[in-house]
Amino acid sequence: MTHTKISMAQALNQALRDAMTADESVVMFGEDVGALGGVFRITDGLTAEFGDKRCFDTPLAEAGIVGMAVGMAMNGMRPVVEMQFDAFGYPAFEQVVSHVAKMRNRTRGRVQLPMVIRIPYGGGIGGVEHHSDSSESYFAHTPGLTVVTPATVADAYGLLRRAIEFPDPVVFMEPKKLYWAKEEVDLTESQPGIGTAVVRRDGADATLIAYGPAVPVALEAAEVAAAEGRQLTVVDLRSVVPFDDETVCAAVRRTGRAVVVAEASGFASVSSEIVARVTEKCFHSLAAPVRRVTAFDIPFPPPKLEKYQLPSVDRILDAVDDLQWEDS
Amino acid sequence: MTTVEEQLLPSAEPVCLIDQNGVPHDHPSYRLPTKEALLDGYTQLIRGRRFNDQASALVRQGRLAVYPSSFGQEACQLAATMVLRDGDWLFPTYRDSVSIMSRGVDPIETLTLLRGDWHSGYDPYEHKVAPQATPLATQLPHAVGVAHAARLKGEDTVVMALVGDGGTSEGDFHEALNFAAVFQAPVVFFIQNNEYAISVPLSRQSAAPSLAHKGIGYGVPGERADGNDLAGLLAVLGQAVDKARAGEGPQLIEAHTYRVQAHTNADDASRYRQDDEVAPWLDRDPIERLTTYLEQQGWLDDDVRVTAEAGAVEVAAQLRDGLMPEPEVDPADLFAHLYAAETQQLQQQAAFLRDELAREEA
């Protein structure tokens, strides 16, 4: 297979197409995913190719969508459902936390739910109110869920394939601001395992720990830092749950300093969990308290103000500068 | 010619084939079940009532944590399963233990949730019975999903989805009916309207003429039945199951019944209703009216009575014996069923608990 230049949206589309070809129990449904191909075109062409029993529109009701997926997964299917936008997935919250997450546990493993809930999430696309939330912490906090989020085109393909094959329900968070950027990739080589983080860049001085939409920003910051003489490691979590303590802690121990970068608000979040874990496990390797670059603890702002809310290269570099390189 | 609206609206009065005095009534749309079905129903009613009585007694003895009794609603409980085939699914709520048990689930495993040993004690696939739902109406979209998947696979499965009057106020009830109608999923939504959601009466749940009227808004045919008349319930639910199986889409059935006892043993019904409200419902008891009818037909011979009583005695003994030993619970189970492959973090937490327990024993 040769390398082709495609976007994350196209890679996700290809992953769905390949999964539906490989396994006829895979079905895709949600709002506008049929003829339209999804508002982000992730399901483009699937109804035409596989028919409307395999990829279909539903009534506009997210609890119904997720609840129906639970029943279909109970009865031998592998449903993939799309929540059209992050904040529009909240009506399904009870189904996700009380049923999707708990079915295996409450039935002692007798009922498994191999299903994927795809959620386009995050800001950076000029979306109006309720179109830019980072909702991963709600799901990461819920035992029984697996939560993954790709930051590259290749990972988008590989993670979605793994998620659909996974025996347990996966919340698949798609950073929508990364949908359109293209990369040269060979999709057949994309084999990210669920639960494994990856080191995107090696550097001896400090570690940036990021996931999803924050990863490209962290990489850009590392590029600038290198030019200024500081070599930064960048870890891309890919999988929020299960959390890859090993890869994260190895990087932190090697570098002795760390900054967590996330697009979500910081309070009681995935980023605070990462700081807690790193501090608990790597305390004697740390030369400075772990810093965070996150969104403010405010509702996601209107488009004209969102640049103040999103992690930026400058904020990351400032946080790195604050890692007590010298005693004050 | 009937209009679409007339096809979707329920009968003006709940369907009743044997009234509270045991008197049979003709109905233009429904026929009395056969003698065999009614005798089977009688036997199951006697057993179901004993199950309720014994479970309530075991709560008082501290053998069950809690028991939401279906005393007085046994005709609904049993009709719901008597009309199903082996491959059909049942989606029960927490008040539907008698339904679950009558479907073939082991009586002790039926009560695992209420005993507090685990959340669900039986294998849902063995008898096609979903775990009991304690959140309200959340099981209904699941029922739609099971039914829709069955249709996609070309199976003629029907799903019986149980819900109470309070549950009809939840959003999931409406989403499930709408989805089922749009996808023509073979689901029979069966509302046991027992007039109360814990303390809140039906008048505070709905201003609709009846709960069966809620179907018309979704294009789902509604029907209502006397919830204490096993004969009428078997006829109405049986027809609904047949229609769903034949590809006519979802059906909505409301049974008018009454929660004779408190919500659970932890509830005090005297705080919200008067005894004189309960008394007339005791006269409408599902067992008495069927007994009267069967006696008048000359069908209730000693054999039937002995068989019925033996079934009741057996289930009571099963509960007493099965719930008597102190249940063994294993703390390791806490971590065993979250994921197909246990995460490293859960392994560490399981090890922590093991060590803690080892230290306590040492």
Coordinates of C-alpha atoms in Angstrom, one line a residue, chain B residues 29-361:
Chain B
S29 CA -62.5 -7.6 19.0
Y30 CA -61.3 -10.1 21.5
R31 CA -62.2 -13.7 22.4
L32 CA -62.0 -15.5 25.7
P33 CA -58.8 -17.6 25.9
T34 CA -59.1 -21.3 25.8
K35 CA -59.9 -23.4 28.9
E36 CA -56.3 -24.7 28.9
A37 CA -54.9 -21.2 28.8
L38 CA -57.1 -20.1 31.7
L39 CA -56.3 -23.1 33.8
D40 CA -52.6 -22.6 33.1
G41 CA -53.1 -19.0 34.0
Y42 CA -54.9 -19.9 37.3
T43 CA -52.0 -22.2 38.3
Q44 CA -49.5 -19.5 37.5
L45 CA -51.5 -16.8 39.4
I46 CA -51.6 -18.9 42.5
R47 CA -47.8 -19.4 42.2
G48 CA -47.1 -15.8 41.4
R49 CA -49.2 -14.6 44.4
R50 CA -47.3 -16.9 46.7
F51 CA -44.0 -15.7 45.3
N52 CA -45.0 -12.1 46.2
D53 CA -46.2 -13.1 49.7
Q54 CA -43.1 -15.1 50.4
A55 CA -40.7 -12.5 49.1
S56 CA -42.4 -9.8 51.3
A57 CA -42.1 -12.2 54.3
L58 CA -38.4 -12.7 53.6
V59 CA -37.9 -8.9 53.6
R60 CA -39.4 -8.8 57.1
Q61 CA -37.0 -11.6 58.1
G62 CA -34.1 -9.7 56.8
R63 CA -33.4 -12.1 54.0
L64 CA -34.0 -9.6 51.2
A65 CA -32.9 -6.0 51.2
V66 CA -36.0 -4.8 49.6
Y67 CA -39.0 -6.1 47.6
P68 CA -41.2 -4.1 45.3
S69 CA -44.2 -6.3 45.3
S70 CA -46.6 -6.9 42.4
F71 CA -49.3 -8.1 44.7
G72 CA -52.6 -7.5 42.9
Q73 CA -50.8 -7.1 39.6
E74 CA -50.1 -10.8 39.0
A75 CA -52.4 -11.1 36.1
C76 CA -50.3 -8.4 34.2
Q77 CA -47.1 -10.1 35.3
L78 CA -48.1 -13.5 34.0
A79 CA -50.0 -12.4 30.9
A80 CA -46.9 -10.6 29.7
T81 CA -44.9 -13.8 29.6
M82 CA -47.6 -16.3 28.7
V83 CA -48.1 -14.7 25.3
L84 CA -44.4 -14.9 24.4
R85 CA -42.5 -17.7 22.6
D86 CA -39.2 -19.1 23.6
G87 CA -37.1 -16.8 21.3
D88 CA -38.9 -13.6 22.4
W89 CA -37.4 -11.1 24.8
L90 CA -38.7 -9.7 28.0
F91 CA -37.5 -6.3 29.3
P92 CA -38.6 -6.0 32.9
T93 CA -38.5 -3.4 35.6
Y94 CA -37.8 -3.9 39.3
R95 CA -41.4 -4.7 40.1
D96 CA -41.6 -7.5 37.6
S97 CA -40.0 -10.3 39.5
V98 CA -43.1 -12.5 39.0
S99 CA -42.8 -12.0 35.2
I100 CA -39.2 -12.9 35.3
M101 CA -39.7 -16.0 37.4
S102 CA -42.6 -17.1 35.2
R103 CA -40.3 -16.8 32.1
G104 CA -38.3 -19.7 33.6
V105 CA -35.6 -17.7 35.4
D106 CA -34.5 -19.4 38.7
P107 CA -36.5 -17.7 41.5
I108 CA -33.4 -17.1 43.6
E109 CA -31.5 -15.6 40.6
T110 CA -34.5 -13.5 40.0
L111 CA -34.0 -11.9 43.5
T112 CA -30.2 -11.5 43.3
L113 CA -30.7 -7.7 42.7
L114 CA -33.1 -7.3 45.6
R115 CA -31.0 -9.5 47.9
G116 CA -28.0 -7.3 47.3
D117 CA -25.6 -10.0 46.1
W118 CA -25.1 -8.5 42.7
H119 CA -26.9 -6.2 40.3
S120 CA -28.4 -8.9 38.1
G121 CA -28.2 -12.6 39.0
Y122 CA -29.4 -14.4 35.9
D123 CA -28.0 -14.9 32.4
P124 CA -30.1 -12.6 30.2
Y125 CA -29.5 -14.8 27.2
E126 CA -30.7 -18.1 28.8
H127 CA -34.4 -17.1 28.9
K128 CA -34.1 -13.9 26.9
V129 CA -34.8 -11.7 29.9
A130 CA -33.0 -8.4 30.1
P131 CA -31.6 -7.3 33.5
Q132 CA -34.2 -5.6 35.7
A133 CA -34.2 -1.9 35.1
T134 CA -34.3 0.3 38.2
P135 CA -33.9 3.6 36.4
L136 CA -37.3 4.3 34.8
A137 CA -38.0 3.7 31.1
T138 CA -34.3 3.5 30.2
Q139 CA -34.8 -0.2 29.2
L140 CA -37.3 0.7 26.5
P141 CA -34.8 2.0 23.9
H142 CA -32.8 -1.2 24.5
A143 CA -35.9 -3.2 23.8
V144 CA -36.3 -1.3 20.5
G145 CA -32.6 -2.1 19.7
V146 CA -33.0 -5.8 20.3
A147 CA -36.2 -5.8 18.2
H148 CA -34.6 -3.8 15.4
A149 CA -31.5 -6.0 15.3
A150 CA -33.7 -9.1 15.2
R151 CA -35.5 -7.7 12.2
L152 CA -32.3 -6.9 10.4
K153 CA -31.2 -10.5 11.0
G154 CA -34.5 -11.8 9.6
E155 CA -35.7 -13.2 12.8
D156 CA -39.4 -13.0 13.9
T157 CA -38.6 -12.2 17.5
V158 CA -41.0 -10.0 19.5
V159 CA -39.9 -7.9 22.4
M160 CA -42.2 -7.4 25.4
A161 CA -41.1 -4.1 27.1
L162 CA -42.6 -3.4 30.6
V163 CA -43.0 0.0 32.1
G164 CA -45.1 1.6 34.8
D165 CA -47.3 4.6 34.8
G166 CA -44.6 6.8 36.2
G167 CA -42.2 5.6 33.6
T168 CA -44.4 7.0 30.8
S169 CA -43.3 10.5 31.9
E170 CA -39.7 9.8 31.2
G171 CA -38.1 11.0 27.9
D172 CA -36.9 7.5 27.1
F173 CA -40.5 6.2 27.0
H174 CA -41.3 8.7 24.2
E175 CA -38.0 8.2 22.3
A176 CA -38.5 4.5 22.4
L177 CA -42.0 4.6 21.1
N178 CA -41.0 7.0 18.4
F179 CA -38.0 5.0 17.3
A180 CA -39.9 1.7 17.4
A181 CA -42.6 3.3 15.2
V182 CA -40.2 4.8 12.7
F183 CA -38.3 1.6 12.3
Q184 CA -41.4 -0.6 12.7
A185 CA -39.7 -2.6 15.4
P186 CA -41.6 -5.5 16.8
V187 CA -42.0 -4.3 20.4
V188 CA -45.0 -4.5 22.6
F189 CA -44.8 -1.7 25.1
F190 CA -46.8 -2.9 28.1
I191 CA -47.7 -0.2 30.7
Q192 CA -48.8 -1.6 34.1
N193 CA -50.7 1.5 35.3
N194 CA -51.0 0.8 39.0
E195 CA -52.0 4.4 39.8
Y196 CA -48.9 5.2 41.7
A197 CA -45.2 6.1 41.2
I198 CA -44.1 5.7 44.8
S199 CA -46.4 8.4 46.4
V200 CA -47.3 10.3 43.3
P201 CA -50.7 9.5 41.8
L202 CA -51.5 9.1 38.1
S203 CA -53.1 12.5 37.9
R204 CA -49.7 14.1 38.5
Q205 CA -48.0 12.0 35.8
S206 CA -50.4 12.6 32.9
A207 CA -53.4 14.6 31.8
A208 CA -54.0 12.3 28.8
P209 CA -57.4 10.5 28.6
S210 CA -55.4 7.3 29.2
L211 CA -51.8 6.2 28.9
A212 CA -52.7 4.1 25.9
H213 CA -53.7 7.3 24.1
K214 CA -50.0 8.3 24.1
G215 CA -49.4 5.9 21.2
I216 CA -51.3 8.0 18.6
G217 CA -48.7 10.7 18.7
Y218 CA -46.1 8.3 17.4
G219 CA -48.3 6.3 15.0
V220 CA -48.4 3.4 17.5
P221 CA -51.7 1.7 18.0
G222 CA -52.8 1.8 21.6
E223 CA -55.1 -0.5 23.5
R224 CA -56.2 -0.7 27.2
A225 CA -57.2 -3.7 29.2
D226 CA -58.5 -4.4 32.7
G227 CA -55.2 -5.2 34.4
N228 CA -56.8 -7.6 36.9
D229 CA -58.5 -9.7 34.2
L230 CA -56.1 -12.3 33.1
A231 CA -58.5 -13.4 30.3
G232 CA -58.7 -9.9 28.8
L233 CA -54.9 -9.4 29.2
L234 CA -54.1 -12.6 27.4
A235 CA -56.4 -11.7 24.5
V236 CA -55.1 -8.1 24.2
L237 CA -51.4 -8.9 24.7
G238 CA -51.7 -12.0 22.5
Q239 CA -53.1 -10.0 19.7
A240 CA -50.5 -7.3 20.1
V241 CA -47.7 -9.9 20.0
D242 CA -49.2 -11.4 16.9
K243 CA -49.4 -8.1 15.1
A244 CA -45.9 -7.2 16.0
R245 CA -44.7 -10.5 14.8
A246 CA -46.6 -10.2 11.6
G247 CA -44.7 -7.0 10.8
E248 CA -47.3 -4.5 11.9
G249 CA -44.8 -2.6 14.1
P250 CA -44.9 -1.7 17.7
Q251 CA -48.0 -1.9 19.9
L252 CA -48.8 0.0 23.1
I253 CA -50.9 -1.7 25.7
E254 CA -52.0 -0.1 29.0
A255 CA -53.3 -2.3 31.8
H256 CA -55.4 -0.6 34.5
T257 CA -54.5 -2.1 37.7
Y258 CA -53.5 -1.0 41.2
R259 CA -50.6 -1.2 43.5
V260 CA -52.4 -2.7 46.5
Q261 CA -49.3 -2.7 48.7
A262 CA -46.8 0.1 49.4
H263 CA -44.0 0.9 46.9
T264 CA -41.7 -1.3 48.8
N265 CA -41.3 -2.4 52.4
A266 CA -39.4 0.9 53.0
D267 CA -42.5 2.9 51.9
D268 CA -45.4 4.1 54.1
A269 CA -48.4 4.3 51.9
S270 CA -50.6 5.8 54.7
R271 CA -48.8 9.1 54.2
Y272 CA -50.3 9.6 50.7
R273 CA -53.5 7.5 50.4
Q274 CA -56.5 6.4 52.4
D275 CA -57.5 2.8 53.1
D276 CA -60.9 3.4 51.6
E277 CA -59.2 4.0 48.3
V278 CA -57.5 0.6 48.4
A279 CA -60.6 -1.4 49.5
P280 CA -62.5 -1.5 46.2
W281 CA -59.4 -2.8 44.5
L282 CA -59.3 -5.8 46.8
D283 CA -62.7 -6.7 45.4
R284 CA -61.2 -6.6 41.9
D285 CA -58.5 -9.2 42.7
P286 CA -57.3 -11.1 39.7
I287 CA -57.3 -14.5 41.4
E288 CA -60.7 -14.3 42.9
R289 CA -62.5 -13.4 39.7
L290 CA -60.8 -16.1 37.7
T291 CA -61.5 -18.6 40.4
T292 CA -65.2 -17.7 40.4
Y293 CA -65.4 -18.0 36.6
L294 CA -63.5 -21.3 36.5
E295 CA -65.8 -22.7 39.3
Q296 CA -68.9 -21.6 37.4
Q297 CA -67.6 -23.4 34.3
G298 CA -67.0 -26.5 36.4
W299 CA -63.4 -26.5 35.3
L300 CA -61.8 -26.0 38.7
D301 CA -61.5 -29.6 39.8
D302 CA -59.4 -31.0 42.6
D303 CA -56.6 -31.9 40.3
V304 CA -56.1 -28.3 39.2
R305 CA -56.3 -27.0 42.7
V306 CA -53.8 -29.5 44.0
T307 CA -51.4 -28.8 41.1
A308 CA -51.7 -25.0 41.6
E309 CA -51.2 -25.3 45.4
A310 CA -48.2 -27.6 44.9
G311 CA -46.6 -25.1 42.6
A312 CA -47.1 -22.3 45.1
V313 CA -45.7 -24.4 48.0
E314 CA -42.7 -25.3 45.8
V315 CA -41.9 -21.7 44.9
A316 CA -42.3 -20.6 48.5
A317 CA -40.0 -23.4 49.7
Q318 CA -37.5 -22.5 46.9
L319 CA -37.4 -18.9 48.2
R320 CA -37.1 -19.8 51.9
D321 CA -34.4 -22.5 51.3
G322 CA -32.5 -20.5 48.6
L323 CA -32.4 -17.3 50.6
M324 CA -31.6 -18.9 53.9
P325 CA -27.9 -19.4 53.7
E326 CA -25.8 -16.3 54.1
P327 CA -24.8 -15.4 50.6
E328 CA -21.1 -15.7 49.7
V329 CA -19.9 -12.5 48.1
D330 CA -16.4 -12.2 46.7
P331 CA -14.7 -8.8 46.9
A332 CA -12.6 -9.8 43.8
D333 CA -15.8 -9.7 41.8
L334 CA -15.7 -5.9 42.2
F335 CA -13.1 -5.6 39.5
A336 CA -13.9 -8.7 37.5
H337 CA -16.6 -7.5 35.1
L338 CA -15.7 -4.0 34.0
Y339 CA -13.8 -4.8 30.8
A340 CA -13.0 -7.9 28.7
A341 CA -9.3 -7.2 29.6
E342 CA -8.8 -5.8 33.1
T343 CA -6.9 -2.5 33.0
Q344 CA -3.6 -2.1 34.8
Q345 CA -5.2 0.5 37.1
L346 CA -8.0 -1.9 38.1
Q347 CA -5.4 -4.7 38.6
Q348 CA -3.6 -2.4 41.0
Q349 CA -6.8 -1.5 42.9
A350 CA -7.8 -5.2 43.1
A351 CA -4.3 -5.9 44.6
F352 CA -4.7 -3.1 47.1
L353 CA -8.0 -4.5 48.3
R354 CA -6.5 -8.0 48.5
D355 CA -3.7 -6.8 50.6
E356 CA -6.0 -4.8 52.8
L357 CA -8.2 -7.9 53.4
A358 CA -5.1 -10.0 54.1
R359 CA -3.9 -7.6 56.7
E360 CA -7.3 -7.6 58.4
E361 CA -7.2 -11.4 58.5

